[in-house]
Coordinates of C-alpha atoms in Angstrom, one line a residue:
M45 CA 24.0 117.6 210.8
D46 CA 24.6 120.6 208.6
T47 CA 25.3 118.2 205.8
D48 CA 22.0 116.4 206.3
K49 CA 20.1 119.7 206.3
K50 CA 21.8 120.7 203.0
E51 CA 21.0 117.5 201.5
N52 CA 17.3 117.7 202.6
L53 CA 17.1 121.2 201.3
K54 CA 18.6 120.2 198.0
K55 CA 16.1 117.3 197.7
T56 CA 13.2 119.6 198.6
R57 CA 14.3 122.1 195.9
D58 CA 14.7 119.4 193.3
R59 CA 11.3 118.0 194.2
R60 CA 9.7 121.4 193.8
K61 CA 11.4 121.8 190.5
R62 CA 10.1 118.6 189.3
I63 CA 6.6 119.4 190.5
N64 CA 6.8 122.8 188.8
R65 CA 8.0 121.2 185.6
I66 CA 5.1 118.7 185.8
K67 CA 2.6 121.6 186.4
V68 CA 4.0 123.5 183.4
G69 CA 3.8 120.4 181.3
I70 CA 0.2 119.9 182.3
I71 CA -0.7 123.5 181.6
L72 CA 1.0 123.5 178.2
T73 CA -0.8 120.2 177.3
I74 CA -4.2 121.5 178.4
T75 CA -3.5 124.8 176.5
G76 CA -2.4 123.0 173.4
S77 CA -5.4 120.8 173.5
I78 CA -7.8 123.7 173.8
L79 CA -6.0 125.6 171.0
I80 CA -6.3 122.4 168.7
S81 CA -9.9 122.0 169.6
L82 CA -10.7 125.7 168.8
I83 CA -8.9 125.4 165.5
A84 CA -10.8 122.2 164.6
I85 CA -14.1 123.9 165.5
V86 CA -13.2 126.9 163.3
C87 CA -12.3 124.7 160.4
L88 CA -15.6 122.8 160.9
I89 CA -17.6 126.0 160.9
V90 CA -15.8 127.1 157.7
S91 CA -16.5 123.8 156.0
V92 CA -20.2 123.9 157.0
V93 CA -20.5 127.5 155.6
K94 CA -18.8 126.6 152.4
L95 CA -21.1 123.5 152.0
N96 CA -24.1 125.6 152.8
N97 CA -23.1 128.1 150.2
R98 CA -22.5 125.3 147.6
L99 CA -25.9 123.9 148.2
D100 CA -27.4 127.4 147.8
E101 CA -25.5 127.8 144.6
M102 CA -26.9 124.5 143.3
E103 CA -30.4 125.8 144.0
E104 CA -29.7 128.7 141.6
G105 CA -28.6 126.3 138.9
G106 CA -25.9 124.0 140.0
T107 CA -23.1 126.4 139.2
S108 CA -21.2 129.1 140.9
S109 CA -21.0 131.2 137.8
S110 CA -23.3 134.2 137.1
I111 CA -26.8 133.5 136.2
K112 CA -26.1 135.2 132.8
D113 CA -23.8 132.2 132.0
V114 CA -26.6 129.7 131.9
I115 CA -29.4 131.7 130.3
T116 CA -29.8 130.6 126.7
S117 CA -33.1 132.2 125.7
T118 CA -34.4 134.5 128.4
D119 CA -32.9 137.8 127.4
S120 CA -33.8 137.8 123.7
S121 CA -33.8 141.2 122.0
D122 CA -37.6 141.4 122.1
N123 CA -37.6 141.3 125.8
I124 CA -34.9 144.0 126.5
K125 CA -36.2 147.6 126.8
S126 CA -34.5 150.3 124.9
P127 CA -33.1 153.1 127.0
E128 CA -35.6 155.6 125.7
S129 CA -38.6 153.3 126.1
N130 CA -41.5 154.6 128.2
E131 CA -43.0 151.1 128.3
K132 CA -43.8 149.7 131.7
T133 CA -42.0 146.7 132.9
N134 CA -44.2 143.8 134.0
V135 CA -42.6 142.4 137.2
Y136 CA -43.4 139.0 138.6
L137 CA -42.3 138.3 142.2
T138 CA -41.8 134.6 142.6
F139 CA -41.1 132.7 145.7
D140 CA -39.5 129.3 145.7
D141 CA -39.4 126.5 148.3
G142 CA -42.4 127.4 150.4
P143 CA -44.4 127.2 152.5
S144 CA -42.2 128.1 155.5
D145 CA -42.2 129.9 158.8
N146 CA -41.8 133.1 156.8
T147 CA -44.9 132.6 154.6
D148 CA -47.3 134.5 156.8
S149 CA -44.9 137.5 157.0
I150 CA -44.5 137.5 153.2
L151 CA -48.3 137.2 152.7
D152 CA -49.0 140.0 155.2
T153 CA -46.6 142.2 153.3
L154 CA -48.2 141.4 149.9
G155 CA -51.6 142.1 151.3
R156 CA -50.6 145.4 152.8
Y157 CA -49.3 146.6 149.5
N158 CA -52.1 144.9 147.5
V159 CA -49.6 142.9 145.4
K160 CA -50.1 139.5 144.0
A161 CA -47.1 137.1 143.6
T162 CA -46.3 133.5 142.5
F163 CA -45.3 130.8 144.8
F164 CA -43.5 127.6 143.5
L165 CA -44.1 125.2 146.3
V166 CA -42.6 122.0 147.7
Q167 CA -44.4 119.3 149.6
K168 CA -44.9 120.1 153.3
D169 CA -47.5 117.5 154.7
D170 CA -48.2 118.9 158.2
A171 CA -51.4 120.8 159.0
V172 CA -49.8 124.1 159.7
M173 CA -48.0 124.2 156.3
K174 CA -51.1 123.0 154.5
D175 CA -53.0 125.9 156.0
K176 CA -50.3 128.3 154.7
I177 CA -50.8 126.8 151.2
K178 CA -54.6 127.3 151.5
R179 CA -53.9 130.9 152.5
I180 CA -51.7 131.6 149.5
A181 CA -54.5 130.4 147.3
S182 CA -57.3 132.1 149.0
E183 CA -55.5 135.5 148.8
G184 CA -55.3 135.2 145.1
H185 CA -51.7 134.4 144.5
S186 CA -50.5 132.1 141.7
I187 CA -49.3 128.7 142.7
G188 CA -47.0 126.4 140.8
V189 CA -45.1 123.2 141.4
H190 CA -41.4 123.4 142.4
S191 CA -40.9 119.8 143.7
Y192 CA -42.4 117.0 145.8
S193 CA -39.1 115.8 147.2
H194 CA -36.8 118.7 146.3
K195 CA -34.0 116.3 146.2
Y196 CA -32.0 116.6 143.1
S197 CA -30.8 113.1 143.2
E198 CA -34.4 111.9 143.1
V199 CA -36.0 114.4 140.9
Y200 CA -33.5 114.1 138.1
A201 CA -32.5 110.4 138.5
S202 CA -34.5 109.6 135.4
L203 CA -37.3 110.9 133.2
D204 CA -39.8 108.7 135.0
S205 CA -38.5 110.1 138.4
F206 CA -39.0 113.6 137.1
K207 CA -42.6 112.7 136.0
K208 CA -43.4 111.2 139.3
D209 CA -42.2 114.2 141.2
V210 CA -44.2 116.7 139.1
E211 CA -47.4 114.7 139.2
S212 CA -47.0 113.8 142.9
M213 CA -46.8 117.5 143.7
R214 CA -49.7 118.5 141.5
D215 CA -51.9 115.8 143.1
F216 CA -50.7 117.0 146.6
L217 CA -51.6 120.6 145.9
E218 CA -55.0 120.0 144.0
P219 CA -57.2 119.4 147.1
L220 CA -55.5 122.3 148.9
I221 CA -55.9 125.0 146.3
G222 CA -58.9 123.8 144.4
Y223 CA -57.4 123.1 141.0
K224 CA -54.6 121.3 139.2
T225 CA -51.8 123.9 138.6
K226 CA -50.1 124.3 135.2
L227 CA -47.3 126.4 136.4
Y228 CA -43.8 124.9 137.1
R229 CA -40.3 125.9 138.1
F230 CA -37.4 123.3 137.8
P231 CA -35.4 122.8 141.0
G232 CA -32.3 124.6 140.2
G233 CA -33.9 126.1 137.1
S234 CA -34.1 124.5 133.6
G235 CA -30.4 125.4 133.1
N236 CA -29.2 123.4 136.2
K237 CA -26.0 121.3 136.0
V238 CA -27.1 118.5 138.3
T239 CA -29.6 116.6 136.2
N240 CA -28.9 113.0 135.1
V241 CA -31.6 113.2 132.4
D242 CA -31.7 115.4 129.3
I243 CA -33.6 118.5 130.6
R244 CA -35.2 118.9 127.1
D245 CA -36.9 115.5 127.6
C246 CA -38.4 116.9 130.8
I247 CA -39.5 120.1 129.0
D248 CA -41.2 117.9 126.3
Y249 CA -43.1 116.1 129.0
L250 CA -44.3 119.4 130.7
N251 CA -45.4 120.6 127.3
S252 CA -47.3 117.4 126.6
Q253 CA -49.2 118.0 129.8
G254 CA -49.9 121.6 129.1
I255 CA -47.6 122.7 131.9
N256 CA -45.8 126.1 131.6
Y257 CA -42.4 126.4 133.2
Y258 CA -40.8 129.6 134.3
D259 CA -37.2 130.4 135.2
W260 CA -36.1 134.0 136.1
N261 CA -34.1 136.8 134.6
V262 CA -33.6 138.8 137.8
S263 CA -32.2 137.3 141.0
S264 CA -32.3 138.8 144.5
G265 CA -29.2 136.8 145.4
D266 CA -31.0 135.1 148.4
A267 CA -30.3 131.6 146.8
V268 CA -26.6 132.2 146.6
S269 CA -26.0 133.5 150.1
N270 CA -27.7 134.1 153.4
A271 CA -25.1 136.9 154.1
Y272 CA -26.9 139.6 152.0
T273 CA -28.6 142.3 154.1
A274 CA -32.2 143.3 153.2
D275 CA -31.0 146.5 151.5
E276 CA -28.5 144.5 149.4
L277 CA -31.3 142.1 148.3
V278 CA -33.3 145.1 147.2
E279 CA -30.3 146.5 145.3
N280 CA -29.7 143.2 143.6
V281 CA -33.2 143.2 142.2
M282 CA -33.4 146.9 141.2
K283 CA -30.1 147.0 139.3
D284 CA -31.6 144.5 136.7
V285 CA -35.3 144.5 136.9
L286 CA -36.0 147.6 134.7
K287 CA -33.8 146.2 131.8
Y288 CA -36.7 144.0 130.6
K289 CA -40.3 144.2 129.4
T290 CA -41.0 141.1 131.5
S291 CA -38.9 140.6 134.6
V292 CA -39.4 137.4 136.7
V293 CA -37.7 137.9 140.1
L294 CA -36.3 135.0 141.9
L295 CA -36.9 135.1 145.7
H296 CA -37.2 132.4 148.3
D297 CA -39.8 131.5 151.0
A298 CA -37.8 129.2 153.3
N299 CA -37.1 129.1 157.0
A300 CA -33.5 130.3 156.5
K301 CA -34.6 133.3 154.4
G302 CA -35.9 135.6 157.0
T303 CA -34.0 138.5 155.4
T304 CA -36.0 138.1 152.2
A305 CA -39.2 138.6 154.1
E306 CA -37.6 141.5 155.8
A307 CA -36.6 143.1 152.5
L308 CA -40.0 142.6 150.8
P309 CA -41.7 145.9 151.9
R310 CA -38.7 147.9 150.7
L311 CA -38.5 146.0 147.5
I312 CA -42.2 146.5 146.7
E313 CA -41.9 150.2 147.6
A314 CA -38.8 150.6 145.3
L315 CA -40.7 148.8 142.5
Q316 CA -43.9 150.8 142.8
A317 CA -41.8 154.0 142.8
S318 CA -40.3 152.8 139.5
N319 CA -43.8 152.7 138.0
V320 CA -43.8 149.0 137.1
S321 CA -46.7 146.6 137.0
L322 CA -46.5 143.9 139.7
L323 CA -48.3 140.8 138.6
P324 CA -48.8 137.1 139.4
I325 CA -47.7 134.7 136.7
T326 CA -50.6 133.2 134.7
D327 CA -50.9 130.9 131.7
D328 CA -50.7 134.0 129.5
T329 CA -47.5 135.4 131.0
P330 CA -44.6 135.5 128.4
P331 CA -42.2 132.7 129.3
V332 CA -38.9 133.4 130.8
Q333 CA -36.8 130.3 130.3
H334 CA -33.1 129.4 130.5
V335 CA -33.5 126.4 128.2
K336 CA -36.1 125.9 125.4
A337 CA -37.5 122.7 124.2
K338 CA -35.9 120.8 121.3

């Protein structure tokens, strides 16, 4: 009888050990699966962030290098102020990619400081966005074409595709703003690295239509990264804006650029304290261009 009890006890212990091993195995498997899933999620987030940053870089010219690397004609000696010069800098605040959910905030700020700016717009066909375009025009800001599709692969597929994009956007804007704009900004700038067509052929076309294109020589950095704080965006502009007689500042009016709208009051105050002239681009504004025509 004692032998039977001992055997039963041994079987019970062995069974418990097997059950415990199974439990431990299950826990380790679940824990491992969770860790692998977390690592995969982190890797995915990192990949998405990198892709987003790359797309933002493309918007600034299709290259991750400094803007200075692609400018070929903007900073000619006749536009650079000498250190002892008392000449006022003419500053043109320009906003690409609008209208957006941030447009009204930007317009409210510009109105509060009595500043006129320039908006290079993309096609937004819903009634709310059309009303924002009408408001930009009614409040006296300059309006130019940025793109109808804003898809580089379409805009720069061929010279005909480029022409179609420009004219489609001009036709879209005309009934909303009351005139056919002659201002233009290349998607990615005229020095972009993603076009399949010779950019100088595009420039020749714009010239033939009496359209003036404007790049920029001062960047806020909001195209390169969404990580800049409002103060950093202001600093990015102020470190370069007083170097030139004509400073065209690149800013963005897009849903993801809320920090730009937040920074705008501080930027305008910093510029006004520096005694610059804040102006909208007109047909008479000296051109700031990364690439000139042939």
